Coordinates of C-alpha atoms in Angstrom, one line a residue:
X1 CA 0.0 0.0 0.0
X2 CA 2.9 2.0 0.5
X3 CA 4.3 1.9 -2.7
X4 CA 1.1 2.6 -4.4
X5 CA 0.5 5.7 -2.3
X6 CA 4.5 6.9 -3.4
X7 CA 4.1 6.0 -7.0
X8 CA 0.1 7.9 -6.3
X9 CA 1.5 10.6 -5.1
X10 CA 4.6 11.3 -7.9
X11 CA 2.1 10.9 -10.3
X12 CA 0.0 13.1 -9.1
X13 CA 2.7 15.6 -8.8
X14 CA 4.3 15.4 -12.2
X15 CA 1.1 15.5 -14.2
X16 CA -0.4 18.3 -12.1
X17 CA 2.9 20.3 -12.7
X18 CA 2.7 19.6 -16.5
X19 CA -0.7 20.2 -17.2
X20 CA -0.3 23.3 -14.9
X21 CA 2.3 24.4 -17.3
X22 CA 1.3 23.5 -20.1
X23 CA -2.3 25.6 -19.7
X24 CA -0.3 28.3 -18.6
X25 CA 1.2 28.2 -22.4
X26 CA -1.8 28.7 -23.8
X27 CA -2.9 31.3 -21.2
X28 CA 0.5 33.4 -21.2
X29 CA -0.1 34.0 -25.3
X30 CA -3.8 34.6 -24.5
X31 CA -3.1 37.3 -22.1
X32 CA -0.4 38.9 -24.1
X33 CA -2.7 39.5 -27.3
X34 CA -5.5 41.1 -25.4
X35 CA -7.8 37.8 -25.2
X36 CA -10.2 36.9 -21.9
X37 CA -9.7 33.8 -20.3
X38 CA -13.0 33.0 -18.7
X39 CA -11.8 29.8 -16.7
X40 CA -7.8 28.4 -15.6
X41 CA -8.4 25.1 -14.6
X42 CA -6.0 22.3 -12.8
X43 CA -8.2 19.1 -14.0
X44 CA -11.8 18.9 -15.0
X45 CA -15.2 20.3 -13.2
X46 CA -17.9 18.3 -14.9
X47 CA -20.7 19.3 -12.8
X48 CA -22.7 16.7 -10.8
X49 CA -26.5 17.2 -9.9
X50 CA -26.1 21.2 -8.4
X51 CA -22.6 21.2 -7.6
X52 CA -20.5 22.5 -10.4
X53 CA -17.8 20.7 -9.8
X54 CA -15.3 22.9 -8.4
X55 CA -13.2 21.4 -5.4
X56 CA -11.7 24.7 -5.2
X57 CA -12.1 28.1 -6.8
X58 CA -11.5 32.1 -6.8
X59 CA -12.2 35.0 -8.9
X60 CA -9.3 38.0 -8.5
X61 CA -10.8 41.2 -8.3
X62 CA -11.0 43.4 -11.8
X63 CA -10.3 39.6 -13.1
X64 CA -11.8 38.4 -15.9
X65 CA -10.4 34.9 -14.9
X66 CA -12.0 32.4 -12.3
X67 CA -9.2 30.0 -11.1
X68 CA -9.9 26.6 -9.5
X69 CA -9.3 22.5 -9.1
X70 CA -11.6 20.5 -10.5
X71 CA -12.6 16.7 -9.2
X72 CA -11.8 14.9 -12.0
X73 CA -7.7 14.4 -12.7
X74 CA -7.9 13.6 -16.4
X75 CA -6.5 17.0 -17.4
X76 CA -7.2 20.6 -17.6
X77 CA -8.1 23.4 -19.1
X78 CA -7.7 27.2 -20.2
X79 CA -11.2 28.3 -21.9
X80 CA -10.0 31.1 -23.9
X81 CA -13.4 33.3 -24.5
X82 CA -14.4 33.0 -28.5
X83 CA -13.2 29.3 -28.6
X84 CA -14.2 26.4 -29.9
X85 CA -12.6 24.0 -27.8
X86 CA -13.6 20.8 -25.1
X87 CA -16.5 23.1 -22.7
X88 CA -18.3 23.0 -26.5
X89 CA -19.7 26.1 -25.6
X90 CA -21.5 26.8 -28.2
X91 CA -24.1 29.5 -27.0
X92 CA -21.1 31.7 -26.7
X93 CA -20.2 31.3 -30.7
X94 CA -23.6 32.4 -30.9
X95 CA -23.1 35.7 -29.7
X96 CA -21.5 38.9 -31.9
X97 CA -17.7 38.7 -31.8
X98 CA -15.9 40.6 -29.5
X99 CA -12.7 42.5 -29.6
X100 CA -11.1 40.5 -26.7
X101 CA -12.2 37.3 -28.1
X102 CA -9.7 34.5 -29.8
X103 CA -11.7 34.8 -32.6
X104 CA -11.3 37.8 -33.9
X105 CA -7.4 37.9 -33.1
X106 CA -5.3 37.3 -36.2
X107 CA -4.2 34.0 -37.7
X108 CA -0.8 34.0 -36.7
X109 CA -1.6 35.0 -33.0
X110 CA -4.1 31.9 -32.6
X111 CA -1.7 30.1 -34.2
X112 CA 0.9 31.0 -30.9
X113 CA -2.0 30.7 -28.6
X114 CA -3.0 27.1 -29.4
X115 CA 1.0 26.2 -29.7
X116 CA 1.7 28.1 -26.6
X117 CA 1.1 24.8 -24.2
X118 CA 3.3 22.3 -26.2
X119 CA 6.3 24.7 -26.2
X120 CA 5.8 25.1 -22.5
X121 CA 6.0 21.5 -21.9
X122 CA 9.1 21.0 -24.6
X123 CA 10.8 23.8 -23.0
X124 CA 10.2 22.5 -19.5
X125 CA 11.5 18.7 -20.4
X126 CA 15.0 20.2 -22.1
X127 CA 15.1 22.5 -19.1
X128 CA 14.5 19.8 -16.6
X129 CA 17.2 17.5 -18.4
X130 CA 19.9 20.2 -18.0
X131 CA 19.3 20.6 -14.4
X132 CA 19.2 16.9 -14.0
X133 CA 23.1 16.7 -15.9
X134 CA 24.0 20.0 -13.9
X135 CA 23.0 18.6 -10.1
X136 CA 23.7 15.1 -11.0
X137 CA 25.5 14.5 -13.6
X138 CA 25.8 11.6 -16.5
X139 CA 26.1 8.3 -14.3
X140 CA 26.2 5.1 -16.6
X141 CA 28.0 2.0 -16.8
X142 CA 30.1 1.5 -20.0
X143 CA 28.9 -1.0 -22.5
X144 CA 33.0 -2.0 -23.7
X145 CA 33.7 -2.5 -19.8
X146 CA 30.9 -5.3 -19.7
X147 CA 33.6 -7.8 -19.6
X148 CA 31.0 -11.3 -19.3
X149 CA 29.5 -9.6 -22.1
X150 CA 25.8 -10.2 -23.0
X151 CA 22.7 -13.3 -23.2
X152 CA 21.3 -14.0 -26.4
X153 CA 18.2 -16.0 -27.2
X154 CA 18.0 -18.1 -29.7
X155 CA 17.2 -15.7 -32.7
X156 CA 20.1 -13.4 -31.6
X157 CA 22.4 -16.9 -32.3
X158 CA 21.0 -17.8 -35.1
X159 CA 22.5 -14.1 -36.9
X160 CA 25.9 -15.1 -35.0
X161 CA 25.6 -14.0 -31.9
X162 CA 27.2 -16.2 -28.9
X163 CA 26.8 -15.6 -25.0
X164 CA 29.4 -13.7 -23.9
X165 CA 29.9 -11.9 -26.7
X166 CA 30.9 -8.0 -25.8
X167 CA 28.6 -5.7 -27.8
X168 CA 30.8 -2.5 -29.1
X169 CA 28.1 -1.1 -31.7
X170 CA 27.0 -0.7 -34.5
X171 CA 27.7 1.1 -38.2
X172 CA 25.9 4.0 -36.8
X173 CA 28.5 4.6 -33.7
X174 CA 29.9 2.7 -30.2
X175 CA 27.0 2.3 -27.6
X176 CA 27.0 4.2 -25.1
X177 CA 25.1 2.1 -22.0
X178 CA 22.9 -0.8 -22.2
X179 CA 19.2 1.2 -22.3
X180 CA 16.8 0.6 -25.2
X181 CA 19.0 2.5 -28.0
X182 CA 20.5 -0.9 -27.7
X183 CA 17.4 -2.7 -29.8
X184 CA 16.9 0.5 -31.4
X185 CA 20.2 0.5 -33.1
X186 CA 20.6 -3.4 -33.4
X187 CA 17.2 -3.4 -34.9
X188 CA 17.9 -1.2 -38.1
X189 CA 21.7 -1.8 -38.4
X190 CA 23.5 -3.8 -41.0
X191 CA 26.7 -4.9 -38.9
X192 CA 27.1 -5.6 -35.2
X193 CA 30.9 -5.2 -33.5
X194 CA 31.4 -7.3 -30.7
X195 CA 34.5 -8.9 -29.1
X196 CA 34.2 -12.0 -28.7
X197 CA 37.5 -14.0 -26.4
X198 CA 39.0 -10.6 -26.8
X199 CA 38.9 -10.4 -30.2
X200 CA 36.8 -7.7 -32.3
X201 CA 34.5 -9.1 -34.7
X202 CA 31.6 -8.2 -37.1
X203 CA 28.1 -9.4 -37.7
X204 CA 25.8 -9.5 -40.6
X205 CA 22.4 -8.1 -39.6
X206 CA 19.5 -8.1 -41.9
X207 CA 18.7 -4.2 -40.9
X208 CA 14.7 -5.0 -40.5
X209 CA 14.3 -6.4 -36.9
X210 CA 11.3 -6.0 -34.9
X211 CA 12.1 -3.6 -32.2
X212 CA 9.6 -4.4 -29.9
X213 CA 9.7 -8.1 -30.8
X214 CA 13.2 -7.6 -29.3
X215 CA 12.4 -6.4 -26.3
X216 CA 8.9 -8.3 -25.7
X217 CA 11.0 -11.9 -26.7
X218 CA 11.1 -14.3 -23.8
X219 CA 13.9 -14.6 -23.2
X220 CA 14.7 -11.1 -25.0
X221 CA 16.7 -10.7 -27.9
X222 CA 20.2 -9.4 -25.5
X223 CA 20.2 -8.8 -22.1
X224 CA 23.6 -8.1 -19.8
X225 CA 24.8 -11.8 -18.8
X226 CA 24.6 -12.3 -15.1
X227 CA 26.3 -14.7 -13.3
X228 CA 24.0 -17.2 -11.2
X229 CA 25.6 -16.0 -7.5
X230 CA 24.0 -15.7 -4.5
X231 CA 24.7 -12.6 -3.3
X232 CA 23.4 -12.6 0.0
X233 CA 20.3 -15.2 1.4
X234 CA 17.5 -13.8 3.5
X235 CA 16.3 -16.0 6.7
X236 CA 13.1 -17.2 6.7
X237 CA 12.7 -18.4 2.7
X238 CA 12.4 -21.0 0.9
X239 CA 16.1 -20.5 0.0
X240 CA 17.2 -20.2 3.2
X241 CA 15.3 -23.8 4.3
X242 CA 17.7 -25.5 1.7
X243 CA 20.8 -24.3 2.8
X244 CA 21.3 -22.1 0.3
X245 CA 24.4 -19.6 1.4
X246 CA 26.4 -16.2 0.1
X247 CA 28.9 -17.4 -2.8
X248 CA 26.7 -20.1 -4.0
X249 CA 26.1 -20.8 -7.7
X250 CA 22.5 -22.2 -9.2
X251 CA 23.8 -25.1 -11.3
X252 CA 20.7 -26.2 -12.2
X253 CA 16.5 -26.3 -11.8
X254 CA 14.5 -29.0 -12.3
X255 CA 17.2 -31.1 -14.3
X256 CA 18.1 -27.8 -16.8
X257 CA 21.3 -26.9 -16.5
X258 CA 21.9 -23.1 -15.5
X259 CA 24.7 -20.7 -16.8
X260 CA 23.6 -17.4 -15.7
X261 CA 20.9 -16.0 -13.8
X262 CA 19.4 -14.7 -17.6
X263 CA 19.0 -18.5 -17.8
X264 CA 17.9 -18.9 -14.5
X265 CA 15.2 -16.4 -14.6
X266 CA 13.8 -17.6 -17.8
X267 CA 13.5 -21.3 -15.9
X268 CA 11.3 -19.6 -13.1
X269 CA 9.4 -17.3 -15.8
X270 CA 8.3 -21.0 -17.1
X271 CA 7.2 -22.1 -13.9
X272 CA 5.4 -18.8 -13.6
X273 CA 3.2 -19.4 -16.7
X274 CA 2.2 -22.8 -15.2
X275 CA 1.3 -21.4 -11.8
X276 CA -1.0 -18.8 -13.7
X277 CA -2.7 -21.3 -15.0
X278 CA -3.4 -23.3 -11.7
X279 CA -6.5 -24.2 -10.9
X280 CA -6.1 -26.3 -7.2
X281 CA -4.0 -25.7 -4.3
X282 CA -2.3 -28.6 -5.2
X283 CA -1.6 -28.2 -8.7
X284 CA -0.4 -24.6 -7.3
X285 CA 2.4 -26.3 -4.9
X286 CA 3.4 -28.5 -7.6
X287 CA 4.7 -25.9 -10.4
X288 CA 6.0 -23.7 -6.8
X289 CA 8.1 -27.1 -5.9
X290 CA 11.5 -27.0 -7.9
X291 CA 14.4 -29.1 -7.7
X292 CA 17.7 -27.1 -7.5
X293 CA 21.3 -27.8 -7.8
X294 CA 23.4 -25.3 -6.1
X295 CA 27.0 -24.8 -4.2
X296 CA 30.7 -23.9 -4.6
X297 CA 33.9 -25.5 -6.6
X298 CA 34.3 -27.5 -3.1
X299 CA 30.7 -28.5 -3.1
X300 CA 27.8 -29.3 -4.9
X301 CA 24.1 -29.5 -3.0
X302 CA 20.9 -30.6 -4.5
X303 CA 17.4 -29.9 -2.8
X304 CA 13.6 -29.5 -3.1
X305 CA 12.3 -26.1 -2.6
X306 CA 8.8 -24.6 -2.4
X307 CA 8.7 -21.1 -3.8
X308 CA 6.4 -18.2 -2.3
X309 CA 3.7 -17.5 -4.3
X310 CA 5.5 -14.9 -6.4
X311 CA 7.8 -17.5 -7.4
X312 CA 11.2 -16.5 -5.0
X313 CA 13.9 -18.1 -3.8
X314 CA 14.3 -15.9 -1.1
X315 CA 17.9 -14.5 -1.9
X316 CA 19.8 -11.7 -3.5
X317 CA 21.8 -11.6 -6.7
X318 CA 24.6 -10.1 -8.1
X319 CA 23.0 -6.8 -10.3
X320 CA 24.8 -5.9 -12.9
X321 CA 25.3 -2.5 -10.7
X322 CA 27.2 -4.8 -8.3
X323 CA 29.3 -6.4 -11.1
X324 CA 30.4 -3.3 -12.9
X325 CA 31.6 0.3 -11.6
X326 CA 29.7 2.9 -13.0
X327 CA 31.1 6.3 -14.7
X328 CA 30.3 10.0 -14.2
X329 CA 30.4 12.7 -16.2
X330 CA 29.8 16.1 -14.7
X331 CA 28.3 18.9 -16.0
X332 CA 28.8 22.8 -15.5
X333 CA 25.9 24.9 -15.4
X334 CA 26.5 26.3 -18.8
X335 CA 27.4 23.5 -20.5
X336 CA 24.4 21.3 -18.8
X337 CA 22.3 23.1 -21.4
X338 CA 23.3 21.9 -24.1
X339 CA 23.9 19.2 -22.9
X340 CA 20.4 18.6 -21.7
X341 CA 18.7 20.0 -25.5
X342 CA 20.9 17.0 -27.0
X343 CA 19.5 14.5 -24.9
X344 CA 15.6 15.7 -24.7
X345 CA 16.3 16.1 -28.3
X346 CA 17.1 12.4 -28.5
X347 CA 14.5 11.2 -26.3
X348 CA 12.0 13.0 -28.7
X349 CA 13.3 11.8 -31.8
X350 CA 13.6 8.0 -30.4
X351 CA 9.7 7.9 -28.9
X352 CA 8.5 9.6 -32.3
X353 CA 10.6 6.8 -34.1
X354 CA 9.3 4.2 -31.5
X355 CA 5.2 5.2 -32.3
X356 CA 5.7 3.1 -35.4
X357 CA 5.0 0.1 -33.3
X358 CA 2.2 1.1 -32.3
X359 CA 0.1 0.6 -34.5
X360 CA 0.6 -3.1 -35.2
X361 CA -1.4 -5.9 -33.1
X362 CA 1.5 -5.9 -30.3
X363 CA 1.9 -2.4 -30.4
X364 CA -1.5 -1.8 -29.6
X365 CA -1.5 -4.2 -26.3
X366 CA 1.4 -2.4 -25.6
X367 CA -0.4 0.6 -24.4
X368 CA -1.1 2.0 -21.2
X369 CA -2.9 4.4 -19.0
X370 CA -3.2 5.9 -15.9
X371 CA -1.7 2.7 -13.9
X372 CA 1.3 1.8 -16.4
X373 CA 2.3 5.4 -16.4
X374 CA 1.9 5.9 -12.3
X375 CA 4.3 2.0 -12.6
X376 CA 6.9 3.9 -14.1
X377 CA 7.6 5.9 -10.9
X378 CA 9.9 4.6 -8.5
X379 CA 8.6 2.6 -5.4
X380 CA 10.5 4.8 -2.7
X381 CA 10.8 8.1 -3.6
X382 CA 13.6 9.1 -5.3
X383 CA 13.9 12.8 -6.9
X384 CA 16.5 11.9 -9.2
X385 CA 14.2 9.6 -11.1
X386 CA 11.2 11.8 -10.2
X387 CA 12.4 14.9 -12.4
X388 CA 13.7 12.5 -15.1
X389 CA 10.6 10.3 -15.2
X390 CA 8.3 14.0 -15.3
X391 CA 10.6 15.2 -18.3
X392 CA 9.4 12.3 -20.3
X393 CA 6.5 12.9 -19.9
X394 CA 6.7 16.7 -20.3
X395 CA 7.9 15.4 -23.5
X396 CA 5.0 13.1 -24.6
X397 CA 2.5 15.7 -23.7
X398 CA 4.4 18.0 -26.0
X399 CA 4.3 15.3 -28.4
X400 CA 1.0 13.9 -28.2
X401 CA -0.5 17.1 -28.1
X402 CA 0.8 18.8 -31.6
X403 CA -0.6 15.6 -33.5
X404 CA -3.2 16.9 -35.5
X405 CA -6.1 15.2 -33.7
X406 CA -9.1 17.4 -33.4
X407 CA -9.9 18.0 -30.1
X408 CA -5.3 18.4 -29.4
X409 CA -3.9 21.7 -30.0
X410 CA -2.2 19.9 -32.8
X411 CA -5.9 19.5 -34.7
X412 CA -6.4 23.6 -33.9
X413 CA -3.3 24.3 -35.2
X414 CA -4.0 22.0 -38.8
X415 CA -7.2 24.3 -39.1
X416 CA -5.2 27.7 -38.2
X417 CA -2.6 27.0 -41.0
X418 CA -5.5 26.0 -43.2
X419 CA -6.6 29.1 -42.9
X420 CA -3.3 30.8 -43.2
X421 CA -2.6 28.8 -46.5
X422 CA -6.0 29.3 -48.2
X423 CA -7.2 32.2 -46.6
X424 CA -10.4 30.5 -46.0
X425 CA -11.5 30.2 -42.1
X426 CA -13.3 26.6 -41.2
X427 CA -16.9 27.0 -40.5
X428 CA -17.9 27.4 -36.6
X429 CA -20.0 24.2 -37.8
X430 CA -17.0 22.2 -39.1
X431 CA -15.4 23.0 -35.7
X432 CA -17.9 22.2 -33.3
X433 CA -18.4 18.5 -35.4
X434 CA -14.7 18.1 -35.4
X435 CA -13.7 18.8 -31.9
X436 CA -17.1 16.3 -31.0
X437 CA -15.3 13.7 -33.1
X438 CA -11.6 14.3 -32.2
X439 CA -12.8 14.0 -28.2
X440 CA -14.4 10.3 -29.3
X441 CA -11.1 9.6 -30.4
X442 CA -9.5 10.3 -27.4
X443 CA -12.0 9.0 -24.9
X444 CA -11.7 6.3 -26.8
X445 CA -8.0 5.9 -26.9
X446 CA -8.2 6.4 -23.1
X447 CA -10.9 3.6 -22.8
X448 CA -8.0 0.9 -24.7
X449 CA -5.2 2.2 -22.9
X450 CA -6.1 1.8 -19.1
X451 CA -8.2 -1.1 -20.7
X452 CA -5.2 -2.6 -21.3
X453 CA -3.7 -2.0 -18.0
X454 CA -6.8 -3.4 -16.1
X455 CA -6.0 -7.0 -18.7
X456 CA -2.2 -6.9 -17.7
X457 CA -3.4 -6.5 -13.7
X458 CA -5.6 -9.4 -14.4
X459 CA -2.7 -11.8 -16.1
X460 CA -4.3 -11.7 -20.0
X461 CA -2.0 -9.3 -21.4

């Protein structure tokens, strides 16, 4: 409950700071060419029955403004007088036009108006990047100081690829870390360079791989190899019961032979699929009961174990953190700028390049809503990944938001530079129909997304 309340509470925090921002976008432009806000809204105020909805709200004198908090946390808004936008207030269109409203500003200053949120929330993520690299810094472990070198399953061996094989990159440049530019570069590259017993080596690659095949493969496509060590054994588990101590190697589960804990995991993830399919206690206890071969050079134990429920041992591994010593690079404050615009750049440029996936059949199951977006927050609260994790997100809402969607800012600037072009303003009719259909298609995008997350909480994703 704990963690759920931290990872609740970051959540909350990120997306109310972005949405705060990014309305403020939208608002700043408003107010600088002379147009009435009626209403500056953190999340949504549907009313219910007499109450309008408001958890909080104030009106500055000689304000044209009213502020507030609405109930519902799906958003907010910045209803910009003269507007057709998501209150579909449509009586207001209705009335003559006003100096002070949006529409009768020029095209160009509607056009900074509706983009006014997304460069907010670009701005913020490069700006929250660079203070990241200036407080602290570039930490990373090496990919060429990987010295056990990396798992493969069996599609990675069948282009070459051994275990223990060092990755080095790629045509397109040395990698950097092991992080997803891994399967991003392996996916489209021609030639892999790897060391392999010290020796530096190509391979052929056919430059068309499934990215997210990669990744989603059981075992996946590469993954840093892993010794099987126990690090350290906690009392009171199933691992503890058999003996198991500090030093100790898993040799082998249930007669399969084990070589790293990549291999070992994959063993359990096995025994996993047949416990989710369990239907009595007993037929529960019999994919938790596992034989094990474990011990030293100067010993060799075998035992019975019953797992926990999760499927655990009950001890402590050696991370690849533990294995390898990490490097950092510091950053001044001037330099962390530039710095930090290279690499929001990149993470921009990399999640537009990823959003080809989504629209195949595993790309759609891939997405998620509220709860796989509040998963990606850290369990304890940690403000280093905080900041990082609410610059990526800063980032999609940029993102998301300029696609031309009606409904997104992205859809209101299409129309704008429509008009611009031809010289021809959308009818107030076309609008209202288009903004009605580009909110179905986010409703219903919302609907499949936390969909999706309810059928991964329930084991069918």
């Amino acid at each position: 409950m704990d963690i759920f309340l931290i990872r609740l509470l970051q959540f909350m925090l990120a997306i109310g700071l972005l949405v705060l921002l990014h309305e403020g976008g939208h608002f700043f432009f408003a107010k600088l060419f002379g147009v009435r806000v009626d209403k500056f809204y953190l999340f949504f105020d549907p009313s219910i029955w007499k109450w309008d909805g408001s958890l909080f709200k104030f009106k500055p004198k000689g304000s044209d403004t009213q502020y507030g908090i609405g109930w519902l946390p799906l958003g907010g808004y910045c209803k910009i007088s003269g507007m057709i936008d998501e209150s579909f207030d449509v009586e207001q269109m209705k009335q003559p036009e006003q100096l002070w409203e949006f529409r009768s500003k020029p095209a160009w200053q509607r056009l900074l108006i509706m983009i006014g949120g997304v460069l907010v929330n670009f701005l913020l993520a490069l700006f929250i990047y660079s203070m990241i690299l200036f407080h602290w810094g570039d930490t990373y472990i090496p990919m060429k100081d990987m010295t056990l070198g990396m798992k493969f399953n069996s599609e990675a061996k069948a282009l070459g690829f051994r275990d223990g094989d060092i990755l080095i990159g790629t045509e397109k440049g040395e990698f950097k870390d092991f992080s997803a530019d891994v399967y991003r570069d392996l996916s489209t590259a021609r030639r892999a360079d790897i060391l392999r017993d010290g020796k530096p080596m190509t391979i052929s690659l056919p430059g068309n791989l499934n990215m997210l095949g990669m990744i989603q493969a059981e075992p996946r496509f590469v993954s840093p190899l892993i010794p099987a060590k126990i690090d350290s054994v906690m009392p009171g588990t199933p691992a503890a019961e058999i003996g198991m101590r500090k030093g100790d190697r898993i040799l082998a589960i249930n007669g399969s032979p084990v070589d790293s804990y990549n291999e070992f995991s994959d063993l359990l993830a096995r025994r996993l699929d047949m416990l989710a399919v369990a239907k009595t206690h007993d037929d529960s206890i019999k994919a938790r009961t596992v034989d094990v071969v474990f011990g030293t050079d100067a010993r060799t134990d075998t035992a019975t174990a019953v797992l926990t429920p999760e499927m655990k041992f009950g001890f402590i591994y050696n991370s690849v953190a533990s294995l390898y010593k990490p490097v950092t690079r510091q950053y001044g404050f001037f330099e962390s700028f530039p710095a930090g615009i290279k690499y929001g750049w990149h993470v921009l440029a990399s999640y537009v390049d990823d959003m080809k996936y989504v629209f195949t059949a595993d790309g759609a199951k891939s997405l998620g809503g509220f709860g796989a977006i509040g998963s990606l927050f850290p369990p304890v609260w940690d403000w280093y990944l905080f900041w990082k994790m609410t610059a990526f997100l800063s980032i999609i809402l940029a993102f998301m938001n300029i696609l031309p969607i009606p409904a997104l800012d992205g859809g209101h600037v299409l129309f704008l530079l429509y008009e611009m072009i031809t010289r021809r303003k959308p009818s107030e009719t076309f609008m209202i129909r288009a903004e009605y259909v580009g909110f179905g298609i986010l409703i219903l995008l919302m609907v499949v997304a936390n969909l999706n997350d309810i059928l991964r909480w329930l084991g069918y994703l």
